[in-house]
Short mmCIF file of C-alpha atoms and ligand atoms in Angstrom, two decimals:
data_model
loop_
_atom_site.label_atom_id
_atom_site.label_comp_id
_atom_site.label_asym_id
_atom_site.label_seq_id
_atom_site.Cartn_x
_atom_site.Cartn_y
_atom_site.Cartn_z
CA MET E 1236 0.00 0.00 0.00
CA SER E 1237 2.77 2.42 0.91
CA LYS E 1238 3.93 2.40 -2.71
CA LEU E 1239 0.59 3.74 -3.94
CA ASN E 1240 0.08 7.40 -4.75
CA PRO E 1241 -0.11 9.23 -1.40
CA ILE E 1242 -2.48 11.87 -2.80
CA THR E 1243 -4.95 9.20 -3.89
CA ARG E 1244 -4.61 7.42 -0.58
CA GLU E 1245 -5.56 10.55 1.30
CA LEU E 1246 -8.66 11.16 -0.79
CA GLN E 1247 -11.92 10.17 0.85
CA ILE E 1248 -15.03 8.72 -0.78
CA SER E 1249 -17.52 11.59 -1.01
CA GLY E 1250 -19.66 12.10 2.11
CA ILE E 1251 -22.73 12.12 -0.14
CA ARG E 1252 -22.04 8.59 -1.32
CA LYS E 1253 -21.15 7.40 2.18
CA PHE E 1254 -24.42 8.65 3.60
CA THR E 1255 -26.44 7.38 0.64
CA ASP E 1256 -24.94 3.92 1.23
CA LEU E 1257 -25.99 4.07 4.88
CA VAL E 1258 -29.53 5.01 3.83
CA ALA E 1259 -29.75 1.76 1.86
CA ASN E 1260 -30.14 0.02 5.25
CA TYR E 1261 -33.40 1.93 5.83
CA PRO E 1262 -35.71 0.80 3.03
CA GLU E 1263 -38.71 2.60 4.57
CA ALA E 1264 -36.91 5.95 4.68
CA ILE E 1265 -37.89 8.82 2.40
CA SER E 1266 -34.64 9.78 0.75
CA LEU E 1267 -33.91 13.43 -0.01
CA THR E 1268 -30.25 12.66 -0.56
CA ILE E 1269 -29.08 12.24 -4.09
CA GLY E 1270 -28.66 14.93 -6.76
CA GLN E 1271 -30.70 13.10 -9.30
CA PRO E 1272 -33.84 14.28 -11.11
CA HIS E 1273 -36.79 12.00 -10.36
CA TRP E 1274 -38.03 12.22 -13.96
CA PRO E 1275 -37.16 9.61 -16.55
CA THR E 1276 -34.92 10.61 -19.46
CA PRO E 1277 -37.27 12.08 -22.12
CA GLU E 1278 -38.75 9.41 -24.35
CA HIS E 1279 -37.43 10.91 -27.62
CA VAL E 1280 -33.89 10.79 -26.21
CA ARG E 1281 -34.20 7.15 -25.15
CA ARG E 1282 -35.58 6.30 -28.57
CA ALA E 1283 -32.64 7.95 -30.34
CA ALA E 1284 -30.25 5.80 -28.29
CA ALA E 1285 -32.17 2.63 -29.10
CA VAL E 1286 -32.06 3.47 -32.82
CA ALA E 1287 -28.29 4.14 -32.59
CA ILE E 1288 -27.80 0.67 -31.09
CA GLU E 1289 -30.01 -1.00 -33.70
CA ASP E 1290 -28.18 0.83 -36.51
CA GLY E 1291 -24.84 -0.33 -35.13
CA ARG E 1292 -23.57 3.19 -34.45
CA THR E 1293 -21.50 1.70 -31.67
CA THR E 1294 -17.93 2.50 -32.68
CA TYR E 1295 -15.40 5.06 -31.42
CA THR E 1296 -16.22 8.65 -32.31
CA PRO E 1297 -13.71 11.48 -32.76
CA ASN E 1298 -12.07 12.29 -29.40
CA ARG E 1299 -13.80 15.66 -29.28
CA GLY E 1300 -17.22 14.07 -29.86
CA LEU E 1301 -19.44 13.61 -32.92
CA PRO E 1302 -19.17 16.67 -35.21
CA ALA E 1303 -22.99 16.80 -35.55
CA LEU E 1304 -23.35 16.79 -31.77
CA ARG E 1305 -20.79 19.56 -31.30
CA GLN E 1306 -22.60 21.62 -33.91
CA ALA E 1307 -25.94 21.04 -32.17
CA VAL E 1308 -24.38 21.89 -28.79
CA ALA E 1309 -22.94 25.13 -30.19
CA THR E 1310 -26.37 26.18 -31.50
CA TYR E 1311 -28.26 25.12 -28.38
CA TYR E 1312 -26.06 26.97 -25.88
CA SER E 1313 -25.67 29.99 -28.13
CA ASP E 1314 -29.45 30.33 -28.39
CA LYS E 1315 -30.06 29.67 -24.70
CA PHE E 1316 -27.18 31.40 -22.96
CA GLN E 1317 -25.34 33.40 -25.64
CA LEU E 1318 -22.27 31.17 -25.35
CA GLU E 1319 -20.53 31.61 -28.71
CA TYR E 1320 -18.03 28.81 -29.29
CA GLN E 1321 -16.72 27.10 -32.43
CA PRO E 1322 -17.84 23.46 -32.61
CA GLU E 1323 -14.62 22.35 -34.38
CA THR E 1324 -12.11 23.87 -31.98
CA GLU E 1325 -13.77 25.10 -28.78
CA ILE E 1326 -16.26 22.44 -27.67
CA LEU E 1327 -15.61 18.97 -26.24
CA VAL E 1328 -18.04 16.18 -25.39
CA THR E 1329 -17.00 14.56 -22.10
CA ALA E 1330 -18.13 11.73 -19.83
CA GLY E 1331 -20.34 13.99 -17.72
CA ALA E 1332 -19.55 17.30 -16.05
CA THR E 1333 -17.39 15.35 -13.58
CA HIS E 1334 -14.98 14.44 -16.37
CA ALA E 1335 -15.21 17.95 -17.82
CA LEU E 1336 -14.13 19.37 -14.45
CA ASP E 1337 -11.28 16.88 -14.26
CA ILE E 1338 -9.76 17.65 -17.65
CA SER E 1339 -10.30 21.40 -17.20
CA LEU E 1340 -8.55 21.61 -13.86
CA ARG E 1341 -5.74 19.25 -14.86
CA THR E 1342 -5.11 21.32 -17.99
CA LEU E 1343 -4.68 24.49 -15.94
CA LEU E 1344 -2.93 23.32 -12.81
CA GLN E 1345 0.66 22.73 -11.83
CA PRO E 1346 1.93 21.55 -8.44
CA GLY E 1347 1.84 24.40 -5.92
CA ASP E 1348 -0.89 26.37 -7.67
CA GLU E 1349 -3.85 27.51 -5.59
CA VAL E 1350 -7.48 27.23 -6.64
CA LEU E 1351 -10.19 29.24 -4.92
CA ILE E 1352 -13.32 27.29 -4.08
CA PRO E 1353 -16.21 29.23 -2.55
CA GLY E 1354 -17.69 27.02 0.17
CA PRO E 1355 -19.69 25.16 1.28
CA ALA E 1356 -18.99 23.50 -2.06
CA TYR E 1357 -19.85 20.53 -4.23
CA PRO E 1358 -17.37 17.83 -3.16
CA GLY E 1359 -16.25 17.10 -6.72
CA TYR E 1360 -13.85 20.06 -7.00
CA GLU E 1361 -11.32 19.73 -4.22
CA PRO E 1362 -10.08 16.17 -4.95
CA VAL E 1363 -9.35 17.04 -8.60
CA VAL E 1364 -7.33 20.06 -7.51
CA ARG E 1365 -5.38 17.91 -5.06
CA LEU E 1366 -4.75 15.17 -7.65
CA ALA E 1367 -3.09 17.80 -9.82
CA GLY E 1368 -0.71 18.57 -6.92
CA ALA E 1369 -2.37 21.95 -6.45
CA ASN E 1370 -3.95 23.36 -3.29
CA PRO E 1371 -7.63 24.15 -2.82
CA VAL E 1372 -8.30 27.38 -0.88
CA SER E 1373 -11.80 27.86 0.55
CA ILE E 1374 -13.57 31.19 0.44
CA ASP E 1375 -16.07 31.29 3.30
CA THR E 1376 -19.36 32.49 1.80
CA ARG E 1377 -21.60 31.84 4.82
CA LYS E 1378 -21.98 35.48 5.77
CA ASP E 1379 -22.52 36.56 2.16
CA GLY E 1380 -25.57 34.49 1.31
CA PHE E 1381 -23.31 31.65 0.12
CA LYS E 1382 -21.87 33.78 -2.69
CA VAL E 1383 -18.34 34.98 -3.35
CA THR E 1384 -18.10 38.79 -3.47
CA PRO E 1385 -15.47 41.04 -5.09
CA ALA E 1386 -14.10 41.74 -1.60
CA SER E 1387 -13.87 38.08 -0.52
CA LEU E 1388 -12.33 37.20 -3.88
CA LYS E 1389 -9.66 39.91 -3.64
CA ALA E 1390 -8.84 38.90 -0.06
CA HIS E 1391 -7.81 35.41 -1.23
CA VAL E 1392 -5.81 36.15 -4.38
CA ASN E 1393 -2.02 35.93 -4.21
CA GLU E 1394 0.76 35.18 -6.70
CA ARG E 1395 0.08 31.42 -6.50
CA THR E 1396 -3.65 31.70 -7.24
CA LYS E 1397 -4.31 30.13 -10.62
CA ALA E 1398 -8.08 29.77 -10.83
CA ILE E 1399 -11.45 30.01 -9.14
CA VAL E 1400 -14.35 27.58 -9.42
CA LEU E 1401 -17.72 29.29 -9.68
CA ALA E 1402 -21.00 27.40 -9.77
CA SER E 1403 -24.32 29.07 -10.50
CA PRO E 1404 -26.87 27.81 -9.56
CA ALA E 1405 -24.80 26.03 -6.94
CA ASN E 1406 -24.83 22.72 -5.17
CA PRO E 1407 -25.44 22.37 -2.15
CA THR E 1408 -26.99 25.80 -1.51
CA GLY E 1409 -29.06 26.41 -4.65
CA VAL E 1410 -27.93 30.05 -4.77
CA ALA E 1411 -27.40 31.72 -8.15
CA TYR E 1412 -25.60 34.92 -9.08
CA THR E 1413 -27.59 37.82 -10.56
CA ARG E 1414 -26.39 39.70 -13.63
CA GLU E 1415 -25.28 42.59 -11.39
CA GLU E 1416 -23.32 40.31 -9.08
CA LEU E 1417 -21.59 38.69 -12.04
CA SER E 1418 -20.78 42.09 -13.47
CA GLU E 1419 -19.14 43.07 -10.17
CA LEU E 1420 -17.20 39.80 -10.04
CA ALA E 1421 -16.05 40.36 -13.62
CA GLY E 1422 -14.79 43.77 -12.48
CA ALA E 1423 -12.78 42.13 -9.70
CA LEU E 1424 -11.40 39.43 -12.01
CA ARG E 1425 -10.37 41.76 -14.86
CA PRO E 1426 -7.14 43.06 -13.25
CA THR E 1427 -6.08 39.50 -12.29
CA ASN E 1428 -4.85 36.69 -14.53
CA LEU E 1429 -7.06 34.08 -12.90
CA TYR E 1430 -8.80 31.37 -14.86
CA VAL E 1431 -12.43 30.67 -14.02
CA ILE E 1432 -14.00 27.23 -14.09
CA LEU E 1433 -17.69 27.98 -14.52
CA ASP E 1434 -19.84 25.07 -13.44
CA GLU E 1435 -23.15 25.77 -15.17
CA ILE E 1436 -24.65 22.29 -14.99
CA TYR E 1437 -27.79 23.68 -13.29
CA SER E 1438 -28.27 26.63 -15.64
CA GLU E 1439 -31.58 25.34 -17.02
CA LEU E 1440 -32.91 24.94 -13.50
CA HIS E 1441 -32.77 28.62 -12.61
CA PHE E 1442 -36.05 29.84 -11.09
CA ALA E 1443 -35.62 33.55 -10.62
CA GLU E 1444 -34.37 34.83 -13.94
CA GLN E 1445 -32.75 33.71 -17.16
CA HIS E 1446 -29.34 32.21 -16.40
CA VAL E 1447 -26.41 34.45 -17.36
CA SER E 1448 -22.88 33.14 -17.93
CA LEU E 1449 -19.89 35.05 -16.60
CA ALA E 1450 -18.10 34.00 -19.81
CA THR E 1451 -20.32 36.42 -21.77
CA PHE E 1452 -19.10 39.52 -19.89
CA PRO E 1453 -16.42 41.71 -21.51
CA ASP E 1454 -12.86 40.42 -21.16
CA MET E 1455 -13.99 37.16 -19.51
CA ARG E 1456 -14.11 34.69 -22.40
CA HIS E 1457 -10.37 34.04 -22.65
CA ARG E 1458 -10.09 33.07 -18.98
CA CYS E 1459 -13.24 30.93 -18.67
CA ILE E 1460 -13.81 27.22 -19.11
CA VAL E 1461 -17.55 26.65 -19.07
CA ILE E 1462 -18.79 23.27 -17.85
CA HIS E 1463 -22.16 21.95 -18.99
CA GLY E 1464 -23.89 18.60 -19.20
CA LEU E 1465 -27.19 16.84 -19.61
CA SER E 1466 -27.44 15.05 -16.25
CA LYS E 1467 -29.73 17.65 -14.71
CA SER E 1468 -31.36 19.50 -17.63
CA HIS E 1469 -32.41 16.31 -19.44
CA SER E 1470 -32.44 13.90 -16.52
CA MET E 1471 -29.56 11.93 -18.02
CA THR E 1472 -27.30 11.21 -15.03
CA GLY E 1473 -26.49 7.66 -16.13
CA TRP E 1474 -25.71 8.53 -19.74
CA ARG E 1475 -22.58 10.43 -18.72
CA ILE E 1476 -22.61 13.34 -21.13
CA GLY E 1477 -20.96 16.68 -20.38
CA PHE E 1478 -19.47 19.53 -22.43
CA THR E 1479 -16.65 22.02 -22.15
CA PHE E 1480 -16.60 25.44 -23.81
CA ALA E 1481 -13.19 27.11 -23.87
CA PRO E 1482 -10.94 29.09 -26.21
CA ALA E 1483 -9.26 26.96 -28.89
CA GLU E 1484 -5.77 27.03 -27.32
CA ILE E 1485 -7.12 25.69 -23.99
CA THR E 1486 -9.39 23.15 -25.71
CA ALA E 1487 -6.43 21.85 -27.74
CA GLU E 1488 -4.73 20.93 -24.45
CA MET E 1489 -7.85 19.50 -22.83
CA VAL E 1490 -8.50 17.17 -25.75
CA LYS E 1491 -5.23 15.36 -25.00
CA LEU E 1492 -6.41 14.59 -21.47
CA LEU E 1493 -9.77 13.52 -22.86
CA GLN E 1494 -8.10 11.19 -25.34
CA TYR E 1495 -5.88 9.56 -22.74
CA SER E 1496 -8.61 9.23 -20.13
CA ILE E 1497 -11.66 8.04 -22.10
CA THR E 1498 -10.84 8.19 -25.88
CA CYS E 1499 -14.37 9.53 -26.40
CA ALA E 1500 -17.74 9.65 -24.67
CA SER E 1501 -20.03 6.67 -25.33
CA SER E 1502 -21.25 6.79 -28.94
CA ILE E 1503 -24.75 5.69 -27.93
CA SER E 1504 -24.99 8.41 -25.31
CA GLN E 1505 -23.75 10.94 -27.87
CA TYR E 1506 -26.59 10.03 -30.25
CA ALA E 1507 -29.01 10.39 -27.35
CA ALA E 1508 -27.45 13.78 -26.55
CA LEU E 1509 -27.86 14.82 -30.19
CA ALA E 1510 -31.61 14.20 -29.89
CA ALA E 1511 -31.67 16.17 -26.63
CA MET E 1512 -29.92 19.10 -28.31
CA GLU E 1513 -31.94 19.05 -31.54
CA GLU E 1514 -35.42 18.24 -30.25
CA GLY E 1515 -35.22 18.67 -26.50
CA ARG E 1516 -35.02 22.40 -26.14
CA HIS E 1517 -37.97 22.51 -23.75
CA ASP E 1518 -37.34 19.25 -21.90
CA ALA E 1519 -36.18 21.01 -18.72
CA LYS E 1520 -39.21 23.30 -18.50
CA PRO E 1521 -41.69 21.02 -16.67
CA MET E 1522 -38.92 19.88 -14.31
CA ARG E 1523 -37.94 23.45 -13.51
CA GLU E 1524 -41.56 24.35 -12.78
CA GLN E 1525 -41.95 21.35 -10.48
CA TYR E 1526 -38.69 22.11 -8.67
CA ARG E 1527 -39.73 25.75 -8.22
CA GLN E 1528 -42.99 24.66 -6.57
CA ASN E 1529 -41.09 22.13 -4.45
CA ARG E 1530 -38.63 24.87 -3.48
CA ASP E 1531 -41.49 27.07 -2.30
CA MET E 1532 -42.92 24.21 -0.23
CA VAL E 1533 -39.55 23.38 1.34
CA VAL E 1534 -38.59 26.96 2.18
CA ALA E 1535 -41.99 27.81 3.70
CA SER E 1536 -42.06 24.59 5.67
CA LEU E 1537 -38.48 24.84 7.03
CA ARG E 1538 -39.08 28.45 8.04
CA ARG E 1539 -42.26 27.44 9.90
CA MET E 1540 -40.08 24.97 11.83
CA GLY E 1541 -37.83 27.85 12.82
CA LEU E 1542 -34.87 26.77 10.67
CA GLN E 1543 -32.86 29.48 8.91
CA ILE E 1544 -32.47 29.05 5.17
CA VAL E 1545 -31.14 31.15 2.30
CA GLU E 1546 -33.78 30.86 -0.41
CA PRO E 1547 -32.44 28.75 -3.28
CA GLN E 1548 -32.72 30.33 -6.74
CA GLY E 1549 -32.08 27.20 -8.74
CA ALA E 1550 -31.01 23.53 -8.88
CA PHE E 1551 -33.02 21.32 -6.49
CA TYR E 1552 -31.34 21.65 -3.13
CA ALA E 1553 -32.13 23.37 0.16
CA PHE E 1554 -29.39 23.93 2.73
CA PRO E 1555 -30.95 24.85 6.08
CA ASP E 1556 -28.93 25.81 9.15
CA ILE E 1557 -29.51 23.17 11.84
CA SER E 1558 -26.92 24.46 14.31
CA ALA E 1559 -29.62 25.57 16.77
CA SER E 1560 -30.40 21.88 17.35
CA GLY E 1561 -27.08 21.58 19.17
CA LYS E 1562 -26.24 18.52 17.06
CA SER E 1563 -23.45 18.13 14.54
CA SER E 1564 -24.64 17.76 10.97
CA GLN E 1565 -23.73 14.04 11.06
CA GLN E 1566 -25.64 13.49 14.29
CA PHE E 1567 -28.65 15.44 13.05
CA ALA E 1568 -28.80 13.44 9.82
CA ARG E 1569 -28.35 10.09 11.59
CA ASP E 1570 -30.99 10.87 14.23
CA LEU E 1571 -33.39 12.13 11.57
CA LEU E 1572 -32.89 8.91 9.65
CA GLN E 1573 -33.34 6.64 12.68
CA GLU E 1574 -36.13 8.55 14.41
CA ALA E 1575 -38.09 10.05 11.53
CA ASN E 1576 -37.17 7.83 8.59
CA VAL E 1577 -36.05 10.73 6.43
CA ALA E 1578 -32.62 10.84 4.80
CA VAL E 1579 -30.75 14.09 4.14
CA ILE E 1580 -27.04 14.72 3.58
CA PRO E 1581 -24.95 16.03 6.52
CA GLY E 1582 -23.48 19.42 5.64
CA ASP E 1583 -19.93 18.34 6.41
CA ALA E 1584 -20.02 16.35 3.15
CA PHE E 1585 -19.54 19.81 1.56
CA GLY E 1586 -16.41 20.64 3.53
CA VAL E 1587 -15.83 22.11 6.98
CA LEU E 1588 -17.83 25.17 5.95
CA GLY E 1589 -20.88 22.93 5.59
CA GLU E 1590 -20.86 21.93 9.25
CA GLY E 1591 -24.05 23.08 10.98
CA TYR E 1592 -26.20 22.55 7.87
CA VAL E 1593 -27.88 19.66 6.06
CA ARG E 1594 -28.73 19.34 2.38
CA LEU E 1595 -32.16 18.26 1.21
CA SER E 1596 -32.67 17.35 -2.42
CA TYR E 1597 -36.23 18.21 -3.44
CA ALA E 1598 -36.05 16.44 -6.80
CA CYS E 1599 -38.94 14.19 -5.87
CA GLU E 1600 -42.72 13.83 -6.05
CA PRO E 1601 -44.50 16.64 -4.16
CA ASP E 1602 -46.52 14.16 -2.05
CA LYS E 1603 -43.38 12.40 -0.94
CA LEU E 1604 -41.74 15.73 -0.19
CA ARG E 1605 -44.76 16.88 1.85
CA GLU E 1606 -44.64 13.70 3.92
CA ALA E 1607 -40.88 14.05 4.47
CA LEU E 1608 -41.29 17.67 5.58
CA GLU E 1609 -44.01 16.67 8.04
CA ARG E 1610 -41.71 14.07 9.54
CA ILE E 1611 -38.85 16.58 9.74
CA GLY E 1612 -41.24 19.03 11.39
CA HIS E 1613 -42.16 16.51 14.14
CA PHE E 1614 -38.50 15.62 14.60
CA VAL E 1615 -37.44 19.27 14.98
CA GLU E 1616 -40.35 20.01 17.33
CA ALA E 1617 -39.33 17.14 19.60
CA LEU E 1618 -35.73 18.40 19.91
N1 PLP F 2647 -21.29 19.93 -10.80
C1 PLP F 2647 -22.23 20.00 -9.85
C2 PLP F 2647 -22.42 21.29 -9.13
C3 PLP F 2647 -23.01 18.89 -9.54
O1 PLP F 2647 -23.95 18.98 -8.58
C4 PLP F 2647 -22.80 17.68 -10.24
C5 PLP F 2647 -23.58 16.47 -9.91
O2 PLP F 2647 -24.29 16.38 -8.94
C6 PLP F 2647 -21.81 17.65 -11.22
C7 PLP F 2647 -21.07 18.79 -11.48
C8 PLP F 2647 -21.50 16.39 -11.99
O3 PLP F 2647 -22.47 16.12 -12.93
P1 PLP F 2647 -22.32 14.94 -14.02
O4 PLP F 2647 -23.41 13.95 -13.73
O5 PLP F 2647 -22.56 15.59 -15.35
O6 PLP F 2647 -20.97 14.37 -13.90
#
């Protein structure tokens, strides 16, 4: 064992997975744990995959992804979010956003570099930074509504800072940056030479306003790598399709990592993704509407219980403060599971800054959610 990579050995399995595995021992529990839409993949997308299999379109594709898919992706994201990227040189099809994050960060980072990660944060960022020999640096956003501000950004930049990871809407808090906030952040970034990894996987699940990408602000494009994917917008978590949008010189480097890690994304999934891009423009709409209604139910209900919560503006997560219970986030989640048969994720799965919170995923049927909230209400009342 001692000969194995010490960085890998120090990595931990994500706290989300650990807790989800524990929940498997409670078959009667209502699970609000996993970041997975409860809708099936749209029928037209499944059909396209079945046809691809029947037609034998099951061979390797170009490393960057099918040219037709990259063209469709370019059109889709240009129309939706004004992301203007060349399909031949600036877009890659990856094995999910997870893989997109991996090749983006590894392309940028050298040992000793620092990467700013506003926290509490999705647990997928930090390990990739560490694997590249670089150092993650948390920005504490708890007093700023879970958002990084120009002041908190500036306070953490030094000569080793290479990049910042920005997610909007974010996991686990559901907060999203407004156009004004992004404009101010762009102002703070302009005098620096930082790269920005923009995790926009939840952009179609934005309740308040149309999603805006920081990459579209003046002087931002050259420093941004935009991460997208179909897991959330088209309920395609198992198909493993993600995208990167980045200037040609960065993409030319990333494609090498893509080639040597996966060769290409699954051809069948790529044909499914092509259908999603060409005919699935409105697939996310009913999901977004359902999540917005669920969000309203969750926020109103948690506030009635006396729990503090920053209102989520997108995705499908709520991140209430449970510190008044006097329990650690692990203890709270375990007791809730054992006593009330409801599973949520302890906040410490999102780093030390997540301690004192729990994450509820409200990607589920409203009736199930209502029942879970009632049980949580009784549990909190009895504390
Ligand atoms: N980024 C964020 C913020 C996420 O919440 C997730 C998944 O939960 C991902 C990236 C990874 O998504 P994918 O399924 O495309 O790998």
